[in-house]
PDB file of C-alpha atoms and ligand atoms in Angstrom:
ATOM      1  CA  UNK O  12       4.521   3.824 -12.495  1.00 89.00           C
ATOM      2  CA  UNK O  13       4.728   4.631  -8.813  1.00 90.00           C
ATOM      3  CA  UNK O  14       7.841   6.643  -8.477  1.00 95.00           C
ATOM      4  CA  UNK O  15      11.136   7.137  -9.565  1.00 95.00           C
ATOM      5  CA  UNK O  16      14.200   7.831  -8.144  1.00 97.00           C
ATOM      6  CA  UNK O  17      17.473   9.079  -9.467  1.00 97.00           C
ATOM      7  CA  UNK O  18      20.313   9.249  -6.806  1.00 97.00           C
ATOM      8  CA  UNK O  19      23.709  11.433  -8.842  1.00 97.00           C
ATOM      9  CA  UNK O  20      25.783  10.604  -5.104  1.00 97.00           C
ATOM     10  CA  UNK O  21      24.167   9.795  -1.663  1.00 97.00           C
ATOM     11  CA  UNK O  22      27.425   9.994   0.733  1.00 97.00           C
ATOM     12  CA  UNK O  23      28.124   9.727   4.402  1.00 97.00           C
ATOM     13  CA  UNK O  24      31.374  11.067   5.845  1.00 94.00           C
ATOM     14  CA  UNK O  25      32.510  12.147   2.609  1.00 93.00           C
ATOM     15  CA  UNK O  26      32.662   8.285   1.509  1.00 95.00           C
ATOM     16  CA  UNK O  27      30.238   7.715  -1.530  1.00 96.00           C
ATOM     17  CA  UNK O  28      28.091   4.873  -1.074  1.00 97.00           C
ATOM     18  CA  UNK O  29      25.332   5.532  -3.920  1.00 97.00           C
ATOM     19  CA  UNK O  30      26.330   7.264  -7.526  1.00 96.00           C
ATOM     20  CA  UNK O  31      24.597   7.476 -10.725  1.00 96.00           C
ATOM     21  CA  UNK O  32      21.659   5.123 -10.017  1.00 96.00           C
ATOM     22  CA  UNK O  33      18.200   5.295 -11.334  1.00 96.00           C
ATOM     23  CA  UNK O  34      15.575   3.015 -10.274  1.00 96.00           C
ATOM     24  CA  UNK O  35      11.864   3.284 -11.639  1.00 96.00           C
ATOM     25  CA  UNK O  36       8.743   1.072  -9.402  1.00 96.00           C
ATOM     26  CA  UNK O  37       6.190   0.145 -11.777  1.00 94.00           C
ATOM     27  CA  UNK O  38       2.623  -0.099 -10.159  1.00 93.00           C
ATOM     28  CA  UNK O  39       2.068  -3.328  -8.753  1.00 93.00           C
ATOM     29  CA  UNK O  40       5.859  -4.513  -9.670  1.00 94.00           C
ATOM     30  CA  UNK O  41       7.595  -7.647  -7.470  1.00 96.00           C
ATOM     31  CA  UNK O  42      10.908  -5.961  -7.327  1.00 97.00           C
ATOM     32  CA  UNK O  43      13.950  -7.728  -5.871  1.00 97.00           C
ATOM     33  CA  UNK O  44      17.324  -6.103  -4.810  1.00 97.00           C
ATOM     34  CA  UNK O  45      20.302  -8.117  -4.257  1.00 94.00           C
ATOM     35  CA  UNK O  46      23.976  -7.158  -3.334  1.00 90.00           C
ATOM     36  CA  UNK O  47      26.352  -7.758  -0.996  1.00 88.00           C
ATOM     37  CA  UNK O  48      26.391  -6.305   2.501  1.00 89.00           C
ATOM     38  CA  UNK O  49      27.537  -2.635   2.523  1.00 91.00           C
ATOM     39  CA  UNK O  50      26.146  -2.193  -1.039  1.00 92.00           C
ATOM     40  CA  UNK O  51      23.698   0.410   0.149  1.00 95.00           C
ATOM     41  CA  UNK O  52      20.676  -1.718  -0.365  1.00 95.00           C
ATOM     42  CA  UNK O  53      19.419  -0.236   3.104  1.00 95.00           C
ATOM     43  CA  UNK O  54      20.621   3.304   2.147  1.00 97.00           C
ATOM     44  CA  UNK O  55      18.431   3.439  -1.117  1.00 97.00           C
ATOM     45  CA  UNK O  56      15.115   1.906   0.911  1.00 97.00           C
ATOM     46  CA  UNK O  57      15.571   4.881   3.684  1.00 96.00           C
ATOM     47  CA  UNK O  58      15.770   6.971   0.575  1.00 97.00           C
ATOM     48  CA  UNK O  59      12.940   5.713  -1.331  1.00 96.00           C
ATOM     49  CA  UNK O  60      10.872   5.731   2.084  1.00 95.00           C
ATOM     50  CA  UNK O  61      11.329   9.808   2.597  1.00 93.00           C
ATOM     51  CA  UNK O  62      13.327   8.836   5.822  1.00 94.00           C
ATOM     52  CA  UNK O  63      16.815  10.001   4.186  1.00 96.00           C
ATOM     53  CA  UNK O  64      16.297  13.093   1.740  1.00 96.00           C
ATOM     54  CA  UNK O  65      19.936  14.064   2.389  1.00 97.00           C
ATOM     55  CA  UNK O  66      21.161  12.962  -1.224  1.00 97.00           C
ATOM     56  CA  UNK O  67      22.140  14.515  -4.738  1.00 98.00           C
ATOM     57  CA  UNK O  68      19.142  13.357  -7.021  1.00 98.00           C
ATOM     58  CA  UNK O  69      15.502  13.051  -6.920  1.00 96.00           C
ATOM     59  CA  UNK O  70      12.469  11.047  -5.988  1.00 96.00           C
ATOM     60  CA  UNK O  71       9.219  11.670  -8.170  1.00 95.00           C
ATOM     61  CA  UNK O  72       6.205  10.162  -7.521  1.00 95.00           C
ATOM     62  CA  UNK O  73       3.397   9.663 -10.018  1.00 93.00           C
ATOM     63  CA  UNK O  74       0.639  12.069  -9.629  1.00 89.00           C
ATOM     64  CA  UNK O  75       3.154  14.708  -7.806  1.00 89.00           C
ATOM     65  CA  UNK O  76       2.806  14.257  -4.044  1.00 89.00           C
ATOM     66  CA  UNK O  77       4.628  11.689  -2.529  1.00 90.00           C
ATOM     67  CA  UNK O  78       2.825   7.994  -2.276  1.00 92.00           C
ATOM     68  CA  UNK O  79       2.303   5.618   0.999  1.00 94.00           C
ATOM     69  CA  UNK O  80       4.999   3.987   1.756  1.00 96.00           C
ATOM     70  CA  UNK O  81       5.284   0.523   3.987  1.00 95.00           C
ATOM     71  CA  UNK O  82       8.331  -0.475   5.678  1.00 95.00           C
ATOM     72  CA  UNK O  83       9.391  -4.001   6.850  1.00 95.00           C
ATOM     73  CA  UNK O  84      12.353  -4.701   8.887  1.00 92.00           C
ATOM     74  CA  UNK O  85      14.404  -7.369   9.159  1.00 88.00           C
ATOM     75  CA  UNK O  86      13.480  -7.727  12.831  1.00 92.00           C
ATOM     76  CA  UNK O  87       9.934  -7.281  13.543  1.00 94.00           C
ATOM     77  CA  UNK O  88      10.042  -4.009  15.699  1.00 95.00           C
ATOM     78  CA  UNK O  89       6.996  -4.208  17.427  1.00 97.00           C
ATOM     79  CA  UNK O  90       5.979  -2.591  20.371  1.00 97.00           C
ATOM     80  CA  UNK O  91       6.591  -4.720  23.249  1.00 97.00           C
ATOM     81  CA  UNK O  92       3.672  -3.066  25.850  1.00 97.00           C
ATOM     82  CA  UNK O  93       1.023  -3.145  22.949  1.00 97.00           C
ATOM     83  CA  UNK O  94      -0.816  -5.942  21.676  1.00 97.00           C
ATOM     84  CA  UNK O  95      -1.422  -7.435  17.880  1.00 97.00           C
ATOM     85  CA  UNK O  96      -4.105  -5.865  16.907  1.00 97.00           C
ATOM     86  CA  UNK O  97      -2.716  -2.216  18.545  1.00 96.00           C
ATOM     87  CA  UNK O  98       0.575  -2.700  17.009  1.00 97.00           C
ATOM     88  CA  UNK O  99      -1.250  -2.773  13.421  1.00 96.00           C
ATOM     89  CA  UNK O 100      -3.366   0.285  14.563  1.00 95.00           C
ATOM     90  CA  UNK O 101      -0.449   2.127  15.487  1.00 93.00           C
ATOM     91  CA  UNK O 102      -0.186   3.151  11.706  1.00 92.00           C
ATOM     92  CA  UNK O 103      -3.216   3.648  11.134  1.00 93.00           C
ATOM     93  CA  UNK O 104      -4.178   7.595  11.252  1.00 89.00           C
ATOM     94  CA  UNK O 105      -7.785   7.218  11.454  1.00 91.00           C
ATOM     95  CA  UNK O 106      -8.300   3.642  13.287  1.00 90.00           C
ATOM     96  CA  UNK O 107     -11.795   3.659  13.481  1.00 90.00           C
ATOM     97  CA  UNK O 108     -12.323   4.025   9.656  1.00 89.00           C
ATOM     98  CA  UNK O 109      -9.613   1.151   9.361  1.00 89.00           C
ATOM     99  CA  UNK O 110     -11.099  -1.618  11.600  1.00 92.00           C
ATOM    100  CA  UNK O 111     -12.872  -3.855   9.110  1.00 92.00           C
ATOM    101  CA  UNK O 112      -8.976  -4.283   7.501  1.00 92.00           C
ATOM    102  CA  UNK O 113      -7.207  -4.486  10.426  1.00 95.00           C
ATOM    103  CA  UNK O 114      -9.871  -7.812  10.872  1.00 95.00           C
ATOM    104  CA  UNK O 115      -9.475  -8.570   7.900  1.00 94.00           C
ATOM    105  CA  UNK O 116      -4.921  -8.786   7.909  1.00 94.00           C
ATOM    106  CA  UNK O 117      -5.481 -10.490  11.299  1.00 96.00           C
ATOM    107  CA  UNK O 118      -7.446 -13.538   9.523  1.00 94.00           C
ATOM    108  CA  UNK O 119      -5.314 -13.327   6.890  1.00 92.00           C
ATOM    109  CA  UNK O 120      -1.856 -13.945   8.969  1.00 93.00           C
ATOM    110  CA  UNK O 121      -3.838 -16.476  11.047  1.00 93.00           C
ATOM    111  CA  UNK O 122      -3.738 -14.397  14.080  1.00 96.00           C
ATOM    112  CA  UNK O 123      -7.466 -13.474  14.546  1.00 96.00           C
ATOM    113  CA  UNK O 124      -7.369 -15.206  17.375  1.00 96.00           C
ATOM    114  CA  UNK O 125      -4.086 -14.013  19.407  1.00 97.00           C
ATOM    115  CA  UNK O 126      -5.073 -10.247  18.296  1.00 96.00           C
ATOM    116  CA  UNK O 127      -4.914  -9.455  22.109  1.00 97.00           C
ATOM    117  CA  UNK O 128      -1.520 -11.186  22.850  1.00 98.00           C
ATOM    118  CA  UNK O 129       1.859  -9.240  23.120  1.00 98.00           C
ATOM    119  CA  UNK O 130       4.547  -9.322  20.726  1.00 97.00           C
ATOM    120  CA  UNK O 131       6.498 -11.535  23.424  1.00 97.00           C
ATOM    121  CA  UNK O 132       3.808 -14.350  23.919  1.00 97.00           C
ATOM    122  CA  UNK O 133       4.001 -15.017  20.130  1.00 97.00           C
ATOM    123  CA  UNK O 134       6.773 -17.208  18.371  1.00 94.00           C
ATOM    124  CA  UNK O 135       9.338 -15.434  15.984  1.00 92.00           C
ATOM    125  CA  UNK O 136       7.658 -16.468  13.226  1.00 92.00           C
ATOM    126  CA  UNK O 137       4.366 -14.463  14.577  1.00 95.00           C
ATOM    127  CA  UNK O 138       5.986 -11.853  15.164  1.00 95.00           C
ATOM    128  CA  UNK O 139       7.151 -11.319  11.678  1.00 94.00           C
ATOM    129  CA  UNK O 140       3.892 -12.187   9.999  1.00 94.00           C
ATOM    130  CA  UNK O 141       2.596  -8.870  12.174  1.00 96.00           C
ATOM    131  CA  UNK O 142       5.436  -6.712  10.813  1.00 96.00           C
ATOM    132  CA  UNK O 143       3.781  -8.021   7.456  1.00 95.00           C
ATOM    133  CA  UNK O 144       0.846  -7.155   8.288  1.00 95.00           C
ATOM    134  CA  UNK O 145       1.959  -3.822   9.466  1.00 96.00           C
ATOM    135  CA  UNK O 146       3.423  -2.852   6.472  1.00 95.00           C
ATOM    136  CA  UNK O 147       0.687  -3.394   5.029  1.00 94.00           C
ATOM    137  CA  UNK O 148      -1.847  -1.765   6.867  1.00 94.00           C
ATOM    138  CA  UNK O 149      -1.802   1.491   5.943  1.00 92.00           C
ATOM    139  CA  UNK O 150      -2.680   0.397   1.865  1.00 92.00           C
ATOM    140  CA  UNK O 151       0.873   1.362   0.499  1.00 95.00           C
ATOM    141  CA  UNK O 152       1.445   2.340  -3.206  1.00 95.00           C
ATOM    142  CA  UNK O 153       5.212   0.653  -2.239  1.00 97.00           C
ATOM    143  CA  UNK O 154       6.197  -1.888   0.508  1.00 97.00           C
ATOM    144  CA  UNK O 155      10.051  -1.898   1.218  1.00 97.00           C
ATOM    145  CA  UNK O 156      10.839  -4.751   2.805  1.00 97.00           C
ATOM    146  CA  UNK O 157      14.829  -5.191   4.434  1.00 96.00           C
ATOM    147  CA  UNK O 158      15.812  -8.945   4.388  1.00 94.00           C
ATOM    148  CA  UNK O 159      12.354 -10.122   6.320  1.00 92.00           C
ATOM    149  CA  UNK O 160      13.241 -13.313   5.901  1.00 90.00           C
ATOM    150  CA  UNK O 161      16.918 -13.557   6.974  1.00 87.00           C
ATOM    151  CA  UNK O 162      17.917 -15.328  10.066  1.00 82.00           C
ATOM    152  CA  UNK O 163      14.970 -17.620  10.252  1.00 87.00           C
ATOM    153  CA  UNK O 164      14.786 -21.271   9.464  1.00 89.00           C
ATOM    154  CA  UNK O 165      13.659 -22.404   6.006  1.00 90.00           C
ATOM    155  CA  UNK O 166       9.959 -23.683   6.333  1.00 91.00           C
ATOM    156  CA  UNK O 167       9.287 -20.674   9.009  1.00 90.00           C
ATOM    157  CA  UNK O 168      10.697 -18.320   5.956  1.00 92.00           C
ATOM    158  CA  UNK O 169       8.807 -20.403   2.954  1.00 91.00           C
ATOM    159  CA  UNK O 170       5.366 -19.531   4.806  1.00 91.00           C
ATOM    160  CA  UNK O 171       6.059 -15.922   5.003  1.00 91.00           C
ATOM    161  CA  UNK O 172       7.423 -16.030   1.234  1.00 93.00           C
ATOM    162  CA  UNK O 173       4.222 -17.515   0.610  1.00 91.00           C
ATOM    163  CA  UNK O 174       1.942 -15.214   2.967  1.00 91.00           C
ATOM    164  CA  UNK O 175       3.736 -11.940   1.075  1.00 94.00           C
ATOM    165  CA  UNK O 176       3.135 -13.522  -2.344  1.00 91.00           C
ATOM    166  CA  UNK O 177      -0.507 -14.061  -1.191  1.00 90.00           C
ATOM    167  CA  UNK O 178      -1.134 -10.441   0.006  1.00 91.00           C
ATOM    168  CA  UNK O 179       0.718  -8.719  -2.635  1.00 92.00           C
ATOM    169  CA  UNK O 180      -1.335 -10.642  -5.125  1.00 88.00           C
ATOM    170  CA  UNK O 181      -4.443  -9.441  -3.207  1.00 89.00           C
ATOM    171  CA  UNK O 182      -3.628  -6.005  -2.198  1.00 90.00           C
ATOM    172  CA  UNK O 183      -1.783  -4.924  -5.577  1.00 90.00           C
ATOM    173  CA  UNK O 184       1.030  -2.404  -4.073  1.00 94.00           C
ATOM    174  CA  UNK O 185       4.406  -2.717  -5.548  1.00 96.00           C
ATOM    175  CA  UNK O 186       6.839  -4.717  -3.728  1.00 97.00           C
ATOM    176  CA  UNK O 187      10.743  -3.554  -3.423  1.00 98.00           C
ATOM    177  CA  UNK O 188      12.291  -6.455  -1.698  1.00 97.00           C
ATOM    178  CA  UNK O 189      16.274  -6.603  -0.184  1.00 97.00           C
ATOM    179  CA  UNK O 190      17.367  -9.637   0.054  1.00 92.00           C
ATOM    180  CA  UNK O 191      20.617 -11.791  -0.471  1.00 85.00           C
ATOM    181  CA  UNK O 192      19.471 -14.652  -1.101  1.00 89.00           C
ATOM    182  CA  UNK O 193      19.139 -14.280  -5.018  1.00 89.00           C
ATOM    183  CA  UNK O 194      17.615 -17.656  -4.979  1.00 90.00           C
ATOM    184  CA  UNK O 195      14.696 -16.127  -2.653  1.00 92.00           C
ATOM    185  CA  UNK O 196      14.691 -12.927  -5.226  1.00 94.00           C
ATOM    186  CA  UNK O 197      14.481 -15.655  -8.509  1.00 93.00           C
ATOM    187  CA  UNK O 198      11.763 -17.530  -6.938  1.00 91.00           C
ATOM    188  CA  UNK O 199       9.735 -14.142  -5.880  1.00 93.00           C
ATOM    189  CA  UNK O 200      10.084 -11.311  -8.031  1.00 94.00           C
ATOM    190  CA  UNK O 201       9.612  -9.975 -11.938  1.00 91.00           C
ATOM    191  CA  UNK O 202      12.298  -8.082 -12.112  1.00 95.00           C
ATOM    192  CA  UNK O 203      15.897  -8.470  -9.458  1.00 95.00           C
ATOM    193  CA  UNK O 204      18.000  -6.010  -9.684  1.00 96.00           C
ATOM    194  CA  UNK O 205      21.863  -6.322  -8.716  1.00 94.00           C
ATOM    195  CA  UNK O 206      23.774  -3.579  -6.495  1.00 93.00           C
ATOM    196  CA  UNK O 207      27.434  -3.451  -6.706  1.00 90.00           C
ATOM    197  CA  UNK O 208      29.509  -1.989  -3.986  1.00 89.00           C
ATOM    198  CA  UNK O 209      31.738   1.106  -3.458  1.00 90.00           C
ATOM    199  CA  UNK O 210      29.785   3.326  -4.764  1.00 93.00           C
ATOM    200  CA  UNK O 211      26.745   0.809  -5.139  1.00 92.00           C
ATOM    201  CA  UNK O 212      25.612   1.291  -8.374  1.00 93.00           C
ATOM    202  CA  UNK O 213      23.169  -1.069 -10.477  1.00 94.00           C
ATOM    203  CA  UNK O 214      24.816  -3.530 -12.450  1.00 91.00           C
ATOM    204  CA  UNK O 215      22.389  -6.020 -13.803  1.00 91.00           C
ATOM    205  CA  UNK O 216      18.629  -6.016 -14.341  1.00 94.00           C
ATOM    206  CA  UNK O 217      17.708  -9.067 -15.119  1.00 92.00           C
ATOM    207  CA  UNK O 218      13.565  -9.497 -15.996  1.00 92.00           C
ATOM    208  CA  UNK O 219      11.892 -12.394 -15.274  1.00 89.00           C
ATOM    209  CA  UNK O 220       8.420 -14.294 -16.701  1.00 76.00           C
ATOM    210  CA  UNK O 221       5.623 -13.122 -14.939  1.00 72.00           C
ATOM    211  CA  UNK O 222       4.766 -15.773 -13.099  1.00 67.00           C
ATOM    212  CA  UNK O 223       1.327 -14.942 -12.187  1.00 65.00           C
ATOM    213  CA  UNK O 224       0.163 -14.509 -15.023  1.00 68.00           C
ATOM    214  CA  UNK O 225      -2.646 -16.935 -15.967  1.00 67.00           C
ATOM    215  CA  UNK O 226      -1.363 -20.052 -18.110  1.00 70.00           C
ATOM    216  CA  UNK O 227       2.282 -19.093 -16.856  1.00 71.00           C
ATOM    217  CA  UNK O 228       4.490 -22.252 -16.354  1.00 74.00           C
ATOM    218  CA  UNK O 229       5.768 -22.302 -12.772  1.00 77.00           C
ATOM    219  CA  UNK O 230       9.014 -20.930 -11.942  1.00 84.00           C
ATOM    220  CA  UNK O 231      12.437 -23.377 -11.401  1.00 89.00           C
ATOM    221  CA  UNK O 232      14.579 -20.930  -9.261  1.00 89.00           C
ATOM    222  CA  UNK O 233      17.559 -23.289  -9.034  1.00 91.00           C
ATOM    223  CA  UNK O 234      17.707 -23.385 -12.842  1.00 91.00           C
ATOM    224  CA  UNK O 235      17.183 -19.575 -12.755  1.00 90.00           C
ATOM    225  CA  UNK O 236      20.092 -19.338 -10.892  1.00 89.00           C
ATOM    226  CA  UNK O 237      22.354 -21.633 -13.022  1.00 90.00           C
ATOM    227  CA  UNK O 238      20.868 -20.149 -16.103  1.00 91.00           C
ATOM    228  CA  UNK O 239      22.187 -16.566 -14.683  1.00 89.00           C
ATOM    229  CA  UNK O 240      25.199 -17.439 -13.011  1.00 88.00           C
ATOM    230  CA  UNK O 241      26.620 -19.139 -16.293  1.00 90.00           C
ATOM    231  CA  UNK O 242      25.260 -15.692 -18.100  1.00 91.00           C
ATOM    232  CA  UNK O 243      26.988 -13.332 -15.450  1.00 88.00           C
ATOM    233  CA  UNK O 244      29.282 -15.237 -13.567  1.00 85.00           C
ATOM    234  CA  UNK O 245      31.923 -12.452 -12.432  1.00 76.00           C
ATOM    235  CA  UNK O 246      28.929 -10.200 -11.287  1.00 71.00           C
ATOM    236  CA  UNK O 247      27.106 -12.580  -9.347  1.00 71.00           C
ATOM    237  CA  UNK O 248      30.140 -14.931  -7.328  1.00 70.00           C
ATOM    238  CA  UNK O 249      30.503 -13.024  -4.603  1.00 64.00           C
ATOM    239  CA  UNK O 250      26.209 -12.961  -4.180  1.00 63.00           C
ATOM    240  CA  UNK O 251      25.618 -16.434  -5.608  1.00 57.00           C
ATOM    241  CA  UNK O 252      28.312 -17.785  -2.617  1.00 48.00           C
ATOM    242  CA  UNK O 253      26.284 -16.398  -0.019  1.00 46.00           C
ATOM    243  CA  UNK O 254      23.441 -17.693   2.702  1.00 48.00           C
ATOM    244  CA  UNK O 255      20.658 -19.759   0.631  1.00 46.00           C
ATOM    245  CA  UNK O 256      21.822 -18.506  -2.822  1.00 44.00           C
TER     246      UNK O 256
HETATM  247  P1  LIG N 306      23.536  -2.733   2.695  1.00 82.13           P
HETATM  248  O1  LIG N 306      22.118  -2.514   3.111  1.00 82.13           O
HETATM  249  O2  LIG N 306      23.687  -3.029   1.240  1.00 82.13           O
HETATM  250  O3  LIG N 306      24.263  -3.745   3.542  1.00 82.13           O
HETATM  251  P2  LIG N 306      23.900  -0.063   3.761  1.00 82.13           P
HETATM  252  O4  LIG N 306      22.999   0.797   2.962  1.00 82.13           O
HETATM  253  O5  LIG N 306      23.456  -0.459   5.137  1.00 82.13           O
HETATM  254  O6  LIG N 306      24.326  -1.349   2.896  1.00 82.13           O
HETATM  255  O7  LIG N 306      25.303   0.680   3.930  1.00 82.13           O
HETATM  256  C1  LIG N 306      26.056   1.135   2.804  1.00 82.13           C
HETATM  257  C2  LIG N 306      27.331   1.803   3.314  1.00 82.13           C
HETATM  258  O8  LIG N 306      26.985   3.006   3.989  1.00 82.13           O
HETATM  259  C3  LIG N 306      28.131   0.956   4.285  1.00 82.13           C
HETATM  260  O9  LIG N 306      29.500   1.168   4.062  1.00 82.13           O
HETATM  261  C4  LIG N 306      27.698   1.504   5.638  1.00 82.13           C
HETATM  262  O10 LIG N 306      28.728   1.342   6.572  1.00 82.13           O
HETATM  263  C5  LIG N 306      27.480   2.978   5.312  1.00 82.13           C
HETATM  264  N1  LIG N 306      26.461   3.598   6.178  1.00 82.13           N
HETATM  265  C6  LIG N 306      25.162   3.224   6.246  1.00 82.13           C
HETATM  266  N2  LIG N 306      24.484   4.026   7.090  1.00 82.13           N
HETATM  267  C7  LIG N 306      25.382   4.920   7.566  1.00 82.13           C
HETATM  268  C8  LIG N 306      25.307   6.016   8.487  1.00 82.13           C
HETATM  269  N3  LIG N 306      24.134   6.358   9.052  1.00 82.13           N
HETATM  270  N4  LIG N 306      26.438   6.703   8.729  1.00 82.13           N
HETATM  271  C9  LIG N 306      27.596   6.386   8.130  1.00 82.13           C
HETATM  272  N5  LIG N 306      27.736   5.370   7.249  1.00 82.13           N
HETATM  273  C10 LIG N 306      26.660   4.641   6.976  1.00 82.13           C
END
């Protein structure tokens, strides 16, 4: 296991938006987190990432002191007046000892050639595969990753799908992915876990096949979905009607 976290009430104004939710990352996990907007699927990654420690609860990480922690947006967040290649070493405390893997992402997003170019010379779909990258960078024990894949169009969002699936399979962090697009979680993760609103609390964990596993048969997300909509359907109608779901 990675960490754990056990929020008893994370509020803001008074107005309870977490309660009573525990949420364990095993090492190397493909975690997915669906709900609907205002859930507080973005409150419980700013927790998780030490950015928000004001909360009832607590986060333990394995070993005792807390683990690295990647962070990917839904927009890319680069810095505009620094190249590729700086924006990956902006993360990077010691860059020097780092520049073999900073090589090394760049080939791997297909960018070993534009590592020079700013964030504004690249397409959207670039730019996102260097906010990948960035997460990744600094070797995280977890990635959080907000929605990275919203607002784009489908075969843009399919490569980066299949560029995290190819680096998380190399690199071996664990993955805690937001997304509402439960088909996207289905297709992705090993375990999707459902946030229900006011307070968001977990309401569903639903395991899947390991599909990496050697021998495993490959994955049918659309009859994943039917399969758990007909299983849960009260939970999961207000998340199954939204964008790509
Ligand atoms: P989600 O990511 O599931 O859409 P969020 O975690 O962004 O949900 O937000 C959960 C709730 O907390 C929402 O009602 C939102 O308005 C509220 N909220 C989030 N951040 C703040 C903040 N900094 N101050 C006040 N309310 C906030």
């Amino acid at each position: 296991m990675v960490c754990q976290v056990r929020i008893d009430l994370k509020q803001f104004s008074d107005t309870p938006v977490l309660q009573d939710l525990s949420l364990e990352i095993p090492t190397g996990a493909f975690i997915a987190l669906v709900g609907p907007s205002g859930a507080g699927k973005s409150t419980l990654l700013n927790i998780l990432s030490g950015l928000d420690r004001d909360f009832v609860g607590r986060l333990d990480w394995t070993g005792g002191s807390p683990g690295k922690v990647g962070y990917v947006f839904q927009e890319p967040r680069l810095m505009p007046w620094l190249g590729v290649r700086r924006n990956l070493e902006l993360v990077l405390p010691d860059v020097a000892a780092a520049r073999e893997r900073v090589d090394e992402l760049l080939a791997r997003i297909g960018l070993a050639e534009r590592a020079d170019a700013y964030p504004r010379e690249l397409s959207g779909g670039m730019q996102r595969r260097v906010a990948l990258a960035r997460g990744m960078a600094i070797q995280p024990d977890v990635l959080l990753l907000d929605e990275p894949f919203a607002s784009l169009d489908e075969p843009t969002a399919e490569g980066l799908r299949q560029l995290l699936i190819g680096l998380w399979r190399e690199l071996g962090m664990a993955v805690l992915l937001v997304t509402h697009n439960l088909r996207e979680a289905l297709a992705l993760a090993d375990r999707v876990i459902f946030l229900s609103p006011n307070p968001g609390r977990i309401v569903l964990c639903e395991d899947l096949h390991p599909w990496l596993e050697p021998g495993a048969e490959p994955r049918d997300p659309d009859a994943l979905l039917q399969d758990l909509l007909s299983r849960h359907p009260e939970i999961l109608s207000g998340i199954a009607s939204t964008e790509g779901a």
